Amino acid sequence: MGLALFGLLMMAMLALLASAARSQDGDEARLRQTLQAKFPKVTVESISKTPFGGLYEIVLGGEIIYMDGKAEYMMGGSLYDIRSAQIRNITQDTSQRLASKALTSSHDSAIKMVRGNGKRVIYTFEDPNCGYCKQLYKELGTMTDVTIYTFLLPILSPDSMEKSRAIWCSKDRAKAWDQMMTKGALTEQVKPCEGPMEKNAQLAQRFNIRGTPAIFLASGQQLGGYIPAAQIEQALGKIRKQMRDFS
């Protein structure tokens, strides 16, 4: 192939790529404009093109939806990639990635407890009056090499907020949480403060949490409500194996 012909082919390829990029940019602008007009009170968090049928994946107020490039049709539900033997839930992958990002950016709103080297990470949403939370605390106490971030979510009893504020406003929050989970009360007088409970409630709403406890892994995967430590260890081990296989 001569240099002149090669140059022409390269120019044509670059022109096609530029045209495709302009088309995608135009679709994304159209989608954003349509969604903002129809749902003015909801934030369009991201728009990205999927590799399937001209569909766009959109995160709208924390919810994942799909639309065509002309902004004429919208659908919810899960999108699956079945091109290989291992079927992949694309919607679930995105949901967990978003959850992981939201949890990581909310560390300052959680009680932090480190056991051992703390390399593994668990997130919990808990109410100080929750009986299953107290059982979960005992289970988590048997685990090592883990960092636990607990978001106070006072939703069960009239005094749940008061107890949550007392825990959060304590000089040693981890110690105060331990006392509440093991003794049912704090041993010190605490100067009142507000705390991040409203932020935690918004985060819980984003994850559709309606009860406590709720457990998440660092990957964003939700394990459900109360489960014994053995099942949490199993889930952590599965994530570790997937990371080794991927690398």
Short mmCIF file of C-alpha atoms in Angstrom, two decimals:
data_model
loop_
_atom_site.label_atom_id
_atom_site.label_comp_id
_atom_site.label_asym_id
_atom_site.label_seq_id
_atom_site.Cartn_x
_atom_site.Cartn_y
_atom_site.Cartn_z
CA MET A 1 0.00 0.00 0.00
CA GLY A 2 1.41 3.37 -1.01
CA LEU A 3 1.91 6.13 1.53
CA ALA A 4 -0.63 8.37 -0.22
CA LEU A 5 -3.35 5.68 -0.10
CA PHE A 6 -2.54 4.88 3.53
CA GLY A 7 -2.83 8.57 4.37
CA LEU A 8 -6.22 8.81 2.69
CA LEU A 9 -7.49 5.77 4.57
CA MET A 10 -6.30 7.20 7.89
CA MET A 11 -8.00 10.52 7.14
CA ALA A 12 -11.25 8.74 6.28
CA MET A 13 -11.11 6.69 9.47
CA LEU A 14 -10.51 9.78 11.59
CA ALA A 15 -13.41 11.54 9.87
CA LEU A 16 -15.72 8.62 10.65
CA LEU A 17 -14.64 8.58 14.28
CA ALA A 18 -15.17 12.33 14.58
CA SER A 19 -18.61 12.01 12.98
CA ALA A 20 -19.57 9.21 15.39
CA ALA A 21 -18.37 11.27 18.34
CA ARG A 22 -20.41 14.30 17.18
CA SER A 23 -23.47 12.07 16.76
CA GLN A 24 -23.08 10.64 20.26
CA ASP A 25 -22.57 14.12 21.72
CA GLY A 26 -25.73 15.23 19.94
CA ASP A 27 -27.70 12.27 21.31
CA GLU A 28 -26.48 12.90 24.85
CA ALA A 29 -27.41 16.60 24.64
CA ARG A 30 -30.86 15.67 23.31
CA LEU A 31 -31.40 13.11 26.05
CA ARG A 32 -30.30 15.50 28.79
CA GLN A 33 -32.55 18.26 27.46
CA THR A 34 -35.56 15.94 27.22
CA LEU A 35 -35.09 14.50 30.70
CA GLN A 36 -34.56 17.91 32.30
CA ALA A 37 -37.75 19.15 30.65
CA LYS A 38 -39.85 16.15 31.74
CA PHE A 39 -38.29 15.68 35.19
CA PRO A 40 -37.12 19.16 36.27
CA LYS A 41 -36.77 18.21 39.94
CA VAL A 42 -34.59 15.15 39.29
CA THR A 43 -30.84 15.32 38.62
CA VAL A 44 -29.43 13.74 35.46
CA GLU A 45 -26.28 12.27 36.99
CA SER A 46 -24.74 10.57 33.96
CA ILE A 47 -25.42 9.49 30.38
CA SER A 48 -23.39 6.78 28.67
CA LYS A 49 -23.88 4.78 25.51
CA THR A 50 -24.25 1.01 25.82
CA PRO A 51 -22.88 -1.37 23.17
CA PHE A 52 -26.40 -2.61 22.41
CA GLY A 53 -28.92 -1.35 19.90
CA GLY A 54 -28.24 2.37 20.27
CA LEU A 55 -29.35 2.33 23.90
CA TYR A 56 -28.11 4.88 26.41
CA GLU A 57 -27.74 4.13 30.10
CA ILE A 58 -28.86 7.06 32.23
CA VAL A 59 -28.57 7.59 35.97
CA LEU A 60 -31.55 9.76 36.89
CA GLY A 61 -31.80 10.74 40.53
CA GLY A 62 -29.97 7.57 41.53
CA GLU A 63 -32.17 5.34 39.35
CA ILE A 64 -30.84 3.56 36.26
CA ILE A 65 -32.96 3.81 33.10
CA TYR A 66 -32.40 3.27 29.36
CA MET A 67 -33.37 5.45 26.40
CA ASP A 68 -32.90 5.48 22.65
CA GLY A 69 -30.76 8.18 21.06
CA LYS A 70 -33.79 10.09 19.76
CA ALA A 71 -35.21 10.42 23.29
CA GLU A 72 -38.49 8.87 22.21
CA TYR A 73 -38.58 5.76 24.39
CA MET A 74 -37.55 5.06 27.98
CA MET A 75 -37.49 1.81 29.92
CA GLY A 76 -36.44 0.50 33.31
CA GLY A 77 -35.41 -2.93 34.53
CA SER A 78 -32.23 -4.92 34.07
CA LEU A 79 -30.12 -5.12 30.93
CA TYR A 80 -28.17 -8.37 30.43
CA ASP A 81 -25.15 -9.13 28.27
CA ILE A 82 -25.63 -12.70 27.01
CA ARG A 83 -22.93 -12.67 24.33
CA SER A 84 -20.70 -15.03 26.33
CA ALA A 85 -21.32 -18.13 28.41
CA GLN A 86 -21.14 -16.01 31.56
CA ILE A 87 -24.31 -13.88 31.54
CA ARG A 88 -23.66 -10.42 32.97
CA ASN A 89 -26.24 -8.11 34.53
CA ILE A 90 -25.06 -4.72 33.25
CA THR A 91 -27.62 -2.80 35.28
CA GLN A 92 -26.53 -4.51 38.48
CA ASP A 93 -22.87 -3.79 37.71
CA THR A 94 -23.65 -0.09 37.27
CA SER A 95 -25.81 -0.02 40.38
CA GLN A 96 -23.04 -1.53 42.51
CA ARG A 97 -20.44 0.80 41.06
CA LEU A 98 -22.62 3.80 41.93
CA ALA A 99 -23.27 2.43 45.43
CA SER A 100 -19.56 1.87 46.03
CA LYS A 101 -18.78 5.43 44.98
CA ALA A 102 -21.55 6.88 47.17
CA LEU A 103 -20.46 4.87 50.20
CA THR A 104 -16.78 5.72 49.79
CA SER A 105 -17.57 9.44 49.56
CA SER A 106 -19.68 9.24 52.76
CA HIS A 107 -17.04 7.93 55.19
CA ASP A 108 -17.22 11.11 57.27
CA SER A 109 -20.90 10.36 58.06
CA ALA A 110 -20.21 6.92 59.53
CA ILE A 111 -18.76 5.46 62.72
CA LYS A 112 -15.45 3.82 61.83
CA MET A 113 -14.29 0.64 63.57
CA VAL A 114 -11.07 -1.13 62.57
CA ARG A 115 -10.22 -4.71 63.51
CA GLY A 116 -6.84 -6.23 62.67
CA ASN A 117 -5.27 -4.76 59.54
CA GLY A 118 -8.64 -3.41 58.37
CA LYS A 119 -8.00 -4.27 54.72
CA ARG A 120 -11.50 -5.57 54.07
CA VAL A 121 -14.37 -3.06 54.19
CA ILE A 122 -17.99 -3.46 55.24
CA TYR A 123 -20.71 -0.81 55.43
CA THR A 124 -23.77 -1.11 57.67
CA PHE A 125 -26.89 1.00 58.22
CA GLU A 126 -28.18 0.55 61.76
CA ASP A 127 -30.62 1.87 64.34
CA PRO A 128 -29.51 1.93 68.01
CA ASN A 129 -32.82 0.28 69.03
CA CYS A 130 -32.56 -2.50 66.43
CA GLY A 131 -32.44 -5.99 67.96
CA TYR A 132 -31.03 -7.58 64.83
CA CYS A 133 -28.35 -4.86 64.76
CA LYS A 134 -27.22 -6.01 68.20
CA GLN A 135 -27.01 -9.58 66.94
CA LEU A 136 -25.06 -8.38 63.91
CA TYR A 137 -22.66 -6.50 66.19
CA LYS A 138 -21.86 -9.76 67.98
CA GLU A 139 -21.26 -11.49 64.65
CA LEU A 140 -19.01 -8.71 63.35
CA GLY A 141 -17.05 -8.95 66.59
CA THR A 142 -15.86 -12.41 65.52
CA MET A 143 -14.32 -11.07 62.30
CA THR A 144 -10.74 -9.84 61.90
CA ASP A 145 -8.85 -7.70 59.38
CA VAL A 146 -11.93 -5.65 58.59
CA THR A 147 -12.95 -1.98 58.68
CA ILE A 148 -16.61 -1.39 59.46
CA TYR A 149 -18.35 1.88 58.61
CA THR A 150 -21.68 2.15 60.41
CA PHE A 151 -24.21 4.75 59.27
CA LEU A 152 -26.68 5.65 62.01
CA LEU A 153 -30.21 5.35 60.63
CA PRO A 154 -32.74 6.16 63.40
CA ILE A 155 -36.05 4.91 62.00
CA LEU A 156 -37.45 2.37 64.49
CA SER A 157 -38.43 4.16 67.71
CA PRO A 158 -39.23 7.69 68.94
CA ASP A 159 -35.94 7.86 70.87
CA SER A 160 -33.80 6.41 68.09
CA MET A 161 -32.77 9.90 66.96
CA GLU A 162 -31.86 10.98 70.48
CA LYS A 163 -29.70 7.88 70.97
CA SER A 164 -28.09 8.31 67.55
CA ARG A 165 -27.15 11.90 68.35
CA ALA A 166 -25.70 10.87 71.71
CA ILE A 167 -23.58 8.21 70.02
CA TRP A 168 -22.40 10.54 67.27
CA CYS A 169 -21.61 13.39 69.65
CA SER A 170 -19.52 11.17 71.95
CA LYS A 171 -15.77 11.70 72.13
CA ASP A 172 -15.25 8.06 71.14
CA ARG A 173 -18.02 7.07 68.74
CA ALA A 174 -16.87 3.48 68.34
CA LYS A 175 -16.86 3.03 72.11
CA ALA A 176 -20.30 4.64 72.41
CA TRP A 177 -21.68 2.35 69.71
CA ASP A 178 -20.22 -0.65 71.53
CA GLN A 179 -21.93 0.42 74.75
CA MET A 180 -25.26 0.90 73.01
CA MET A 181 -25.07 -2.48 71.29
CA THR A 182 -23.91 -4.41 74.35
CA LYS A 183 -25.45 -2.50 77.28
CA GLY A 184 -28.31 -0.60 75.67
CA ALA A 185 -27.18 2.79 77.03
CA LEU A 186 -24.19 5.13 77.22
CA THR A 187 -22.15 5.57 80.40
CA GLU A 188 -21.23 9.21 79.79
CA GLN A 189 -23.09 12.50 79.54
CA VAL A 190 -22.83 13.87 76.02
CA LYS A 191 -23.10 17.45 74.83
CA PRO A 192 -25.82 17.42 72.16
CA CYS A 193 -25.09 18.01 68.48
CA GLU A 194 -26.92 17.35 65.22
CA GLY A 195 -24.90 14.66 63.46
CA PRO A 196 -25.19 13.34 59.88
CA MET A 197 -28.44 11.41 60.30
CA GLU A 198 -30.28 13.39 57.62
CA LYS A 199 -27.49 12.67 55.13
CA ASN A 200 -27.57 9.01 56.13
CA ALA A 201 -31.33 8.93 55.54
CA GLN A 202 -30.84 10.35 52.04
CA LEU A 203 -28.16 7.75 51.34
CA ALA A 204 -30.45 4.98 52.62
CA GLN A 205 -33.26 6.26 50.43
CA ARG A 206 -30.96 6.12 47.41
CA PHE A 207 -30.34 2.44 48.18
CA ASN A 208 -34.04 1.74 48.89
CA ILE A 209 -33.23 0.71 52.47
CA ARG A 210 -36.44 0.30 54.45
CA GLY A 211 -35.17 -1.50 57.54
CA THR A 212 -32.09 -2.15 59.64
CA PRO A 213 -29.57 -3.57 59.56
CA ALA A 214 -28.50 -3.28 55.93
CA ILE A 215 -25.06 -4.54 54.91
CA PHE A 216 -22.94 -3.53 51.91
CA LEU A 217 -19.50 -4.58 50.70
CA ALA A 218 -16.88 -2.17 49.35
CA SER A 219 -17.87 -3.30 45.84
CA GLY A 220 -21.34 -1.82 46.39
CA GLN A 221 -22.97 -5.24 46.65
CA GLN A 222 -25.80 -5.37 49.19
CA LEU A 223 -25.89 -8.50 51.30
CA GLY A 224 -29.35 -7.86 52.71
CA GLY A 225 -30.33 -7.51 56.37
CA TYR A 226 -28.98 -9.51 59.28
CA ILE A 227 -26.78 -12.45 58.28
CA PRO A 228 -24.18 -14.36 60.32
CA ALA A 229 -20.47 -13.63 60.04
CA ALA A 230 -19.86 -16.86 58.10
CA GLN A 231 -22.03 -15.62 55.23
CA ILE A 232 -20.31 -12.23 55.23
CA GLU A 233 -16.93 -13.98 55.11
CA GLN A 234 -18.17 -16.09 52.22
CA ALA A 235 -19.25 -12.99 50.28
CA LEU A 236 -15.93 -11.26 50.96
CA GLY A 237 -14.06 -14.36 49.81
CA LYS A 238 -16.08 -14.47 46.60
CA ILE A 239 -15.23 -10.84 45.84
CA ARG A 240 -11.54 -11.52 46.53
CA LYS A 241 -11.59 -14.52 44.16
CA GLN A 242 -13.26 -12.47 41.42
CA MET A 243 -10.57 -9.80 41.76
CA ARG A 244 -7.82 -12.43 41.49
CA ASP A 245 -9.47 -13.99 38.43
CA PHE A 246 -9.88 -10.58 36.82
CA SER A 247 -6.24 -9.65 37.39
#
